[in-house]
Amino acid sequence: MVEDCGPVTISQGIASWLKEYDFHAAGRCGVCPHFLPDEWKRGPAATMVEATTLCPPSGAGAPSAIAARKPRVRLKWRRARQDASVPRLHLATDAAGDGIWDWDLATDAVWFSPGWQTMLGFSPGEVPPQLDSWSSRVHPEDLPLARTALQAHLSGERPFYESEHRIRAKSGDWLWILNRGRVVSWDAEGRPRRMIGTHIDVTARKRVEEELAESRLQLDAILDNAPVGVLLVDSDRVIRRVNKAVAATFQHRMEDIVGSSARVIYTDDRIFEDVGRRAYPRMLSGGQFDEEVAMRRADGTDIRCRLIGRSVKADDPARGFVWVVEDVTVRWRAEQALNDRAGFQRVLLDTVPVPIFVQDVMGHYVDANHAFERWMGIDRQALFGRTVFDLAPPHLAEADEAVDKALLADQKPQTYETQLRCADGTLRDVLFSKAVYCRTGGKPAGIVGALMDISERKHAEQALLERQQLFEQIFVASCAVKLLIDPVDGRIVDANPAAAEFYGYALDRLRSMHIQDINVASRAEVDRELRQAKRAERRQFQFHHRLASGEIRDVEVYASNIVVHGRKLLMSLIHDITERCIAEEALRGKTRELERSNAELEAFAYVASHDLRQPLRVITSYLTLLERGLGTSLDEEGRECIDFARDGAQRMDRLIVDLLEYSRVGRKAKPFRPVPLDEPLRLAMLNLEVAVQDAGAAVTLDGLDGLEGGALPVVAGDDNELMRLFQNLIGNAVKYRKPGRPPVVRVGVALDRQGGAPVVRIDIRDNGIGIAAEDRDRVFGIFQRLHRREEYEGTGVGLAICKKVVEHHGGQLWVEGPPDDDLRDADGRPCGSLFRLVLPALASPEEPASADGKARDRR
């Protein structure tokens, strides 16, 4: 029985071929959809036989027109159709890159298309048309599977034959082939007689699949063997994948935790929400979240974990997020215990009254107790990083360094005497006891030392031996004028030769005199000063001393108490300051004269500016009257000359006003008072309101770093001068703008410290035309203009006034290039400039200014 086999839909190339054949060229008869017999397999050029001879009778009721067709006419028509379709079939299969095979199951003869042969590197016609040409090239490992799939189709288990297998090309390389086919005709007993199929080269896809499978295996191996937990979480914070370390860390089964909310591994909802609020925006922007967080196991045990999270792809939450979880509970508890132990050790060390210090192997001080701080007079933070060379003279430091090297070499405790310099510069005799402390493994980590101040003992031991030599070197042989005075009655006990030469008395005569004999002050005043010196209430005095010649000299006396043979005396070091006093008096006179001259000059400047501006007003007025009087009779050139003259007069007037304002900075200012920066900034912005609106500028106040409640800090100064300062700087930022670019001005205020004193740092950032690096210092000079007047108006005095105002307030003003922020030009480069000024800050509005009305120097 011949069965209807239906349409063959093997590939796009076969579909196109069947369409061109219009059933007849594909081997179907003209009456029914049955396939033609084996004559078609001789090749596309073979003569095709009458299909109706193979078709079963169509019944007694078949149309008589079909039976009446002449076989020769129909055969001729079909040959013409076939001859026209075969080239298009070849083109279609070659264009698709597929191969076609046609297998006669009775003879095992196979027709291989040119594309099939070239796919394997053969030339068309080079492959013998036998089934063995295919089976001999299939990989031995794949051939049984291919035959099994073929047998399943031939037996009717599967509607199509389909198999992926390797086949050896002519070059010897193995190609992966997707082999598909279908039986298209059967014999009278229903056995498959003919089969048609395609070969598709899927080598590239198989390699990609193999690489992908290898990558997945590697990823699975990495995840399963990773010592830390790895989770894949979606945008809803639902866990999609975990590795074994996660299950072990949190004691959950992997199948239980996958698909659950990440909330199950957190201690409470507050921590879960807090991590989500802070981490996910950062990860979505391409950043990384890395923090230690309290989490919880399945049994309710709280643990400490380090969370590291990143987005699989930034700005694409659908890709999910990767979290690395490391259980740091043991380390965290060890650190807590270590911190507790360190705290105990710190209290213990600070309780011990013996000065103790710690050095590393390089000799740098890394720690000390309170006793050492008190003994040295230096804070342990200031001591950190110093060496013995910073505390002792070079020769003592070198000896101490040699001892430390020997100690680190043999690691035996040592005790020795040396000297050490304290923070006040004095050398102390000390007894050192040192020992080495080691790391795990016995490697030296540093030296722990304790010291005892033996200065008093050493001084007592050497006092009698050194007294005479010390007296000779310090008192007698010194060129400085020195007197040894009894504070009880003022008698001069001793004097050095320099004193005898200065006062003009012989030493014996001087040693028999009283201090009242050379001090021109009254006796009561001298006695009072002696009592103050004896009680160490004062150490420095200034007197008028009379020489033997009768000349009066101004002297400065430094007095200190000493004990000689159990007797308390005053050691007086005397400096002749007569010339200095004369110079100071002359300087005070010059200062008074300069102040008077400056006042007269300022008055002159004011009068001169007033008198100079009056003629300019007259010129401007008469130019206006002249222009109005001439009216239409004034030609364009004359009108231009009048405009030039009026513009020159107006610029001269502005220049005079700016010069007057420049001269007044720091002179006509009010006494300094605490000024919150809100006041001058608000007034400056009010004055600039029209200019800002006309320019379409955006002026913002931001960057209030370190300011409580966002309130601007307080400085000591003149509010009018500060207002002019901000008005000039912000006005310049608006005025010197780039055409076509809306001005943006940002005023940032932050608290800072310089030299330990609080300061206010104010940044004025703009996106204007900027200032070249070589002009950033010159721009603060008076009359320094960087642009022509027709480009930007101005007199070149504004920034000079700003610098003078800032310096009057004890601050600094400078300009920097544009920082790397979001203010950029059309090419994406940073644009504009940054004016930065620093002013001394007041800790509170009640903090007073200095006595002379100027700000204290807090820098």
mmCIF file of N, CA and C in Angstrom, residues 205-289:
data_model
loop_
_atom_site.group_PDB
_atom_site.id
_atom_site.type_symbol
_atom_site.label_atom_id
_atom_site.label_comp_id
_atom_site.label_asym_id
_atom_site.label_seq_id
_atom_site.Cartn_x
_atom_site.Cartn_y
_atom_site.Cartn_z
ATOM 1 N N ARG A 205 28.264 26.557 17.465
ATOM 2 C CA ARG A 205 27.323 26.524 18.582
ATOM 3 C C ARG A 205 27.748 25.503 19.627
ATOM 4 N N LYS A 206 28.238 24.354 19.201
ATOM 5 C CA LYS A 206 28.664 23.330 20.155
ATOM 6 C C LYS A 206 29.858 23.809 20.964
ATOM 7 N N ARG A 207 30.766 24.543 20.298
ATOM 8 C CA ARG A 207 31.918 25.053 21.058
ATOM 9 C C ARG A 207 31.467 26.058 22.112
ATOM 10 N N VAL A 208 30.519 26.912 21.711
ATOM 11 C CA VAL A 208 29.995 27.879 22.688
ATOM 12 C C VAL A 208 29.310 27.151 23.838
ATOM 13 N N GLU A 209 28.522 26.109 23.481
ATOM 14 C CA GLU A 209 27.844 25.352 24.534
ATOM 15 C C GLU A 209 28.840 24.657 25.444
ATOM 16 N N GLU A 210 29.903 24.100 24.843
ATOM 17 C CA GLU A 210 30.914 23.434 25.663
ATOM 18 C C GLU A 210 31.621 24.431 26.576
ATOM 19 N N GLU A 211 31.975 25.601 26.016
ATOM 20 C CA GLU A 211 32.628 26.619 26.846
ATOM 21 C C GLU A 211 31.698 27.095 27.955
ATOM 22 N N LEU A 212 30.396 27.248 27.583
ATOM 23 C CA LEU A 212 29.437 27.669 28.600
ATOM 24 C C LEU A 212 29.287 26.606 29.677
ATOM 25 N N ALA A 213 29.222 25.355 29.262
ATOM 26 C CA ALA A 213 29.115 24.271 30.250
ATOM 27 C C ALA A 213 30.351 24.206 31.124
ATOM 28 N N GLU A 214 31.533 24.401 30.506
ATOM 29 C CA GLU A 214 32.767 24.405 31.283
ATOM 30 C C GLU A 214 32.782 25.553 32.281
ATOM 31 N N SER A 215 32.317 26.722 31.804
ATOM 32 C CA SER A 215 32.268 27.882 32.704
ATOM 33 C C SER A 215 31.318 27.620 33.863
ATOM 34 N N ARG A 216 30.182 27.003 33.553
ATOM 35 C CA ARG A 216 29.232 26.698 34.626
ATOM 36 C C ARG A 216 29.814 25.706 35.617
ATOM 37 N N LEU A 217 30.537 24.697 35.099
ATOM 38 C CA LEU A 217 31.170 23.736 35.999
ATOM 39 C C LEU A 217 32.210 24.423 36.870
ATOM 40 N N GLN A 218 33.004 25.286 36.237
ATOM 41 C CA GLN A 218 34.007 26.009 37.016
ATOM 42 C C GLN A 218 33.354 26.897 38.061
ATOM 43 N N LEU A 219 32.281 27.621 37.634
ATOM 44 C CA LEU A 219 31.588 28.493 38.585
ATOM 45 C C LEU A 219 31.005 27.692 39.736
ATOM 46 N N ASP A 220 30.384 26.536 39.393
ATOM 47 C CA ASP A 220 29.825 25.698 40.455
ATOM 48 C C ASP A 220 30.924 25.205 41.390
ATOM 49 N N ALA A 221 32.077 24.816 40.808
ATOM 50 C CA ALA A 221 33.182 24.340 41.639
ATOM 51 C C ALA A 221 33.708 25.456 42.543
ATOM 52 N N ILE A 222 33.812 26.652 41.955
ATOM 53 C CA ILE A 222 34.295 27.785 42.764
ATOM 54 C C ILE A 222 33.325 28.096 43.890
ATOM 55 N N LEU A 223 32.028 28.150 43.559
ATOM 56 C CA LEU A 223 31.043 28.471 44.578
ATOM 57 C C LEU A 223 30.993 27.400 45.663
ATOM 58 N N ASP A 224 31.026 26.106 45.240
ATOM 59 C CA ASP A 224 30.908 25.035 46.216
ATOM 60 C C ASP A 224 32.132 24.938 47.118
ATOM 61 N N ASN A 225 33.286 25.361 46.607
ATOM 62 C CA ASN A 225 34.520 25.258 47.387
ATOM 63 C C ASN A 225 34.973 26.589 47.962
ATOM 64 N N ALA A 226 34.214 27.645 47.713
ATOM 65 C CA ALA A 226 34.594 28.961 48.246
ATOM 66 C C ALA A 226 34.494 28.943 49.768
ATOM 67 N N PRO A 227 35.479 29.534 50.466
ATOM 68 C CA PRO A 227 35.426 29.556 51.943
ATOM 69 C C PRO A 227 34.430 30.560 52.484
ATOM 70 N N VAL A 228 33.874 31.397 51.615
ATOM 71 C CA VAL A 228 32.895 32.395 52.048
ATOM 72 C C VAL A 228 31.582 32.132 51.329
ATOM 73 N N GLY A 229 30.505 32.626 51.918
ATOM 74 C CA GLY A 229 29.197 32.439 51.324
ATOM 75 C C GLY A 229 28.952 33.380 50.170
ATOM 76 N N VAL A 230 28.258 32.903 49.149
ATOM 77 C CA VAL A 230 27.917 33.699 47.978
ATOM 78 C C VAL A 230 26.422 33.533 47.722
ATOM 79 N N LEU A 231 25.727 34.659 47.607
ATOM 80 C CA LEU A 231 24.299 34.646 47.332
ATOM 81 C C LEU A 231 24.015 35.467 46.093
ATOM 82 N N LEU A 232 23.052 35.035 45.307
ATOM 83 C CA LEU A 232 22.512 35.807 44.200
ATOM 84 C C LEU A 232 21.099 36.220 44.589
ATOM 85 N N VAL A 233 20.870 37.531 44.668
ATOM 86 C CA VAL A 233 19.599 38.076 45.141
ATOM 87 C C VAL A 233 18.999 38.916 44.022
ATOM 88 N N ASP A 234 17.680 38.807 43.835
ATOM 89 C CA ASP A 234 17.042 39.601 42.792
ATOM 90 C C ASP A 234 16.680 40.981 43.335
ATOM 91 N N SER A 235 16.022 41.779 42.473
ATOM 92 C CA SER A 235 15.711 43.165 42.841
ATOM 93 C C SER A 235 14.715 43.259 43.997
ATOM 94 N N ASP A 236 13.958 42.173 44.260
ATOM 95 C CA ASP A 236 13.023 42.151 45.388
ATOM 96 C C ASP A 236 13.672 41.592 46.647
ATOM 97 N N ARG A 237 14.992 41.393 46.606
ATOM 98 C CA ARG A 237 15.772 40.860 47.718
ATOM 99 C C ARG A 237 15.345 39.440 48.069
ATOM 100 N N VAL A 238 14.978 38.693 47.025
ATOM 101 C CA VAL A 238 14.656 37.273 47.174
ATOM 102 C C VAL A 238 15.893 36.483 46.759
ATOM 103 N N ILE A 239 16.283 35.519 47.569
ATOM 104 C CA ILE A 239 17.493 34.734 47.314
ATOM 105 C C ILE A 239 17.214 33.751 46.179
ATOM 106 N N ARG A 240 18.027 33.825 45.122
ATOM 107 C CA ARG A 240 17.847 32.947 43.963
ATOM 108 C C ARG A 240 18.883 31.835 43.902
ATOM 109 N N ARG A 241 20.031 32.037 44.496
ATOM 110 C CA ARG A 241 21.045 30.997 44.472
ATOM 111 C C ARG A 241 22.012 31.220 45.623
ATOM 112 N N VAL A 242 22.473 30.130 46.232
ATOM 113 C CA VAL A 242 23.453 30.206 47.303
ATOM 114 C C VAL A 242 24.448 29.059 47.115
ATOM 115 N N ASN A 243 25.595 29.187 47.738
ATOM 116 C CA ASN A 243 26.543 28.083 47.732
ATOM 117 C C ASN A 243 26.512 27.382 49.079
ATOM 118 N N LYS A 244 27.314 26.330 49.201
ATOM 119 C CA LYS A 244 27.286 25.523 50.413
ATOM 120 C C LYS A 244 27.735 26.314 51.626
ATOM 121 N N ALA A 245 28.661 27.269 51.422
ATOM 122 C CA ALA A 245 29.161 28.046 52.565
ATOM 123 C C ALA A 245 28.041 28.861 53.205
ATOM 124 N N VAL A 246 27.088 29.345 52.396
ATOM 125 C CA VAL A 246 25.964 30.091 52.963
ATOM 126 C C VAL A 246 25.123 29.182 53.861
ATOM 127 N N ALA A 247 24.835 27.990 53.347
ATOM 128 C CA ALA A 247 24.038 27.049 54.153
ATOM 129 C C ALA A 247 24.772 26.691 55.443
ATOM 130 N N ALA A 248 26.096 26.513 55.358
ATOM 131 C CA ALA A 248 26.862 26.166 56.557
ATOM 132 C C ALA A 248 26.925 27.347 57.526
ATOM 133 N N THR A 249 27.053 28.551 56.991
ATOM 134 C CA THR A 249 27.167 29.731 57.858
ATOM 135 C C THR A 249 25.885 29.969 58.623
ATOM 136 N N PHE A 250 24.747 29.912 57.924
ATOM 137 C CA PHE A 250 23.476 30.242 58.556
ATOM 138 C C PHE A 250 22.690 29.004 58.999
ATOM 139 N N GLN A 251 23.267 27.787 58.745
ATOM 140 C CA GLN A 251 22.661 26.537 59.196
ATOM 141 C C GLN A 251 21.245 26.352 58.631
ATOM 142 N N HIS A 252 21.059 26.795 57.392
ATOM 143 C CA HIS A 252 19.827 26.548 56.656
ATOM 144 C C HIS A 252 20.112 25.497 55.578
ATOM 145 N N ARG A 253 19.120 24.724 55.216
ATOM 146 C CA ARG A 253 19.254 23.869 54.042
ATOM 147 C C ARG A 253 19.173 24.732 52.795
ATOM 148 N N MET A 254 19.953 24.352 51.784
ATOM 149 C CA MET A 254 20.003 25.163 50.580
ATOM 150 C C MET A 254 18.637 25.263 49.919
ATOM 151 N N GLU A 255 17.872 24.164 49.915
ATOM 152 C CA GLU A 255 16.563 24.201 49.267
ATOM 153 C C GLU A 255 15.569 25.052 50.053
ATOM 154 N N ASP A 256 15.832 25.229 51.370
ATOM 155 C CA ASP A 256 14.935 26.062 52.168
ATOM 156 C C ASP A 256 15.215 27.544 51.999
ATOM 157 N N ILE A 257 16.488 27.879 51.836
ATOM 158 C CA ILE A 257 16.844 29.302 51.783
ATOM 159 C C ILE A 257 16.638 29.888 50.396
ATOM 160 N N VAL A 258 16.793 29.065 49.336
ATOM 161 C CA VAL A 258 16.589 29.557 47.975
ATOM 162 C C VAL A 258 15.103 29.825 47.770
ATOM 163 N N GLY A 259 14.792 30.989 47.272
ATOM 164 C CA GLY A 259 13.415 31.405 47.070
ATOM 165 C C GLY A 259 12.845 32.183 48.238
ATOM 166 N N SER A 260 13.596 32.269 49.336
ATOM 167 C CA SER A 260 13.139 33.022 50.505
ATOM 168 C C SER A 260 13.660 34.450 50.448
ATOM 169 N N SER A 261 13.044 35.307 51.217
ATOM 170 C CA SER A 261 13.522 36.674 51.345
ATOM 171 C C SER A 261 14.826 36.680 52.133
ATOM 172 N N ALA A 262 15.700 37.596 51.759
ATOM 173 C CA ALA A 262 16.982 37.721 52.466
ATOM 174 C C ALA A 262 16.794 38.113 53.916
ATOM 175 N N ARG A 263 15.582 38.466 54.290
ATOM 176 C CA ARG A 263 15.291 38.845 55.673
ATOM 177 C C ARG A 263 15.614 37.713 56.659
ATOM 178 N N VAL A 264 15.581 36.443 56.193
ATOM 179 C CA VAL A 264 15.734 35.300 57.093
ATOM 180 C C VAL A 264 17.128 35.223 57.698
ATOM 181 N N ILE A 265 18.120 35.908 57.109
ATOM 182 C CA ILE A 265 19.487 35.797 57.636
ATOM 183 C C ILE A 265 19.891 37.016 58.441
ATOM 184 N N TYR A 266 18.960 37.961 58.636
ATOM 185 C CA TYR A 266 19.283 39.158 59.409
ATOM 186 C C TYR A 266 18.777 39.018 60.834
ATOM 187 N N THR A 267 19.411 39.793 61.726
ATOM 188 C CA THR A 267 19.049 39.743 63.148
ATOM 189 C C THR A 267 17.629 40.250 63.357
ATOM 190 N N ASP A 268 17.311 41.393 62.765
ATOM 191 C CA ASP A 268 15.961 41.939 62.897
ATOM 192 C C ASP A 268 15.636 42.758 61.656
ATOM 193 N N ASP A 269 14.387 43.187 61.566
ATOM 194 C CA ASP A 269 13.922 43.926 60.398
ATOM 195 C C ASP A 269 14.601 45.283 60.273
ATOM 196 N N ARG A 270 14.972 45.868 61.388
ATOM 197 C CA ARG A 270 15.603 47.190 61.336
ATOM 198 C C ARG A 270 16.930 47.132 60.592
ATOM 199 N N ILE A 271 17.741 46.131 60.897
ATOM 200 C CA ILE A 271 19.019 45.987 60.202
ATOM 201 C C ILE A 271 18.785 45.640 58.743
ATOM 202 N N PHE A 272 17.810 44.771 58.487
ATOM 203 C CA PHE A 272 17.491 44.398 57.102
ATOM 204 C C PHE A 272 17.099 45.628 56.281
ATOM 205 N N GLU A 273 16.218 46.462 56.821
ATOM 206 C CA GLU A 273 15.781 47.654 56.098
ATOM 207 C C GLU A 273 16.926 48.659 55.962
ATOM 208 N N ASP A 274 17.750 48.785 56.989
ATOM 209 C CA ASP A 274 18.849 49.746 56.944
ATOM 210 C C ASP A 274 19.864 49.368 55.872
ATOM 211 N N VAL A 275 20.217 48.088 55.802
ATOM 212 C CA VAL A 275 21.151 47.632 54.769
ATOM 213 C C VAL A 275 20.563 47.852 53.388
ATOM 214 N N GLY A 276 19.296 47.544 53.214
ATOM 215 C CA GLY A 276 18.667 47.746 51.907
ATOM 216 C C GLY A 276 18.633 49.207 51.507
ATOM 217 N N ARG A 277 18.350 50.079 52.465
ATOM 218 C CA ARG A 277 18.265 51.512 52.160
ATOM 219 C C ARG A 277 19.615 52.092 51.757
ATOM 220 N N ARG A 278 20.691 51.587 52.339
ATOM 221 C CA ARG A 278 22.000 52.167 52.063
ATOM 222 C C ARG A 278 22.766 51.429 50.967
ATOM 223 N N ALA A 279 22.557 50.113 50.868
ATOM 224 C CA ALA A 279 23.398 49.328 49.967
ATOM 225 C C ALA A 279 22.921 49.364 48.521
ATOM 226 N N TYR A 280 21.615 49.195 48.288
ATOM 227 C CA TYR A 280 21.153 48.991 46.921
ATOM 228 C C TYR A 280 21.302 50.230 46.045
ATOM 229 N N PRO A 281 21.036 51.441 46.525
ATOM 230 C CA PRO A 281 21.334 52.602 45.661
ATOM 231 C C PRO A 281 22.800 52.693 45.286
ATOM 232 N N ARG A 282 23.675 52.336 46.224
ATOM 233 C CA ARG A 282 25.105 52.391 45.922
ATOM 234 C C ARG A 282 25.488 51.345 44.887
ATOM 235 N N MET A 283 24.929 50.137 45.003
ATOM 236 C CA MET A 283 25.263 49.081 44.046
ATOM 237 C C MET A 283 24.683 49.375 42.668
ATOM 238 N N LEU A 284 23.477 49.950 42.612
ATOM 239 C CA LEU A 284 22.866 50.263 41.324
ATOM 240 C C LEU A 284 23.650 51.328 40.574
ATOM 241 N N SER A 285 24.368 52.177 41.293
ATOM 242 C CA SER A 285 25.181 53.209 40.640
ATOM 243 C C SER A 285 26.557 52.711 40.281
ATOM 244 N N GLY A 286 26.818 51.405 40.470
ATOM 245 C CA GLY A 286 28.103 50.837 40.097
ATOM 246 C C GLY A 286 29.078 50.721 41.247
ATOM 247 N N GLY A 287 28.677 51.111 42.450
ATOM 248 C CA GLY A 287 29.556 51.041 43.595
ATOM 249 C C GLY A 287 29.490 49.695 44.298
ATOM 250 N N GLN A 288 30.219 49.606 45.385
ATOM 251 C CA GLN A 288 30.291 48.368 46.166
ATOM 252 C C GLN A 288 29.943 48.665 47.610
ATOM 253 N N PHE A 289 29.169 47.787 48.194
ATOM 254 C CA PHE A 289 28.804 47.907 49.617
ATOM 255 C C PHE A 289 29.668 46.930 50.391
#
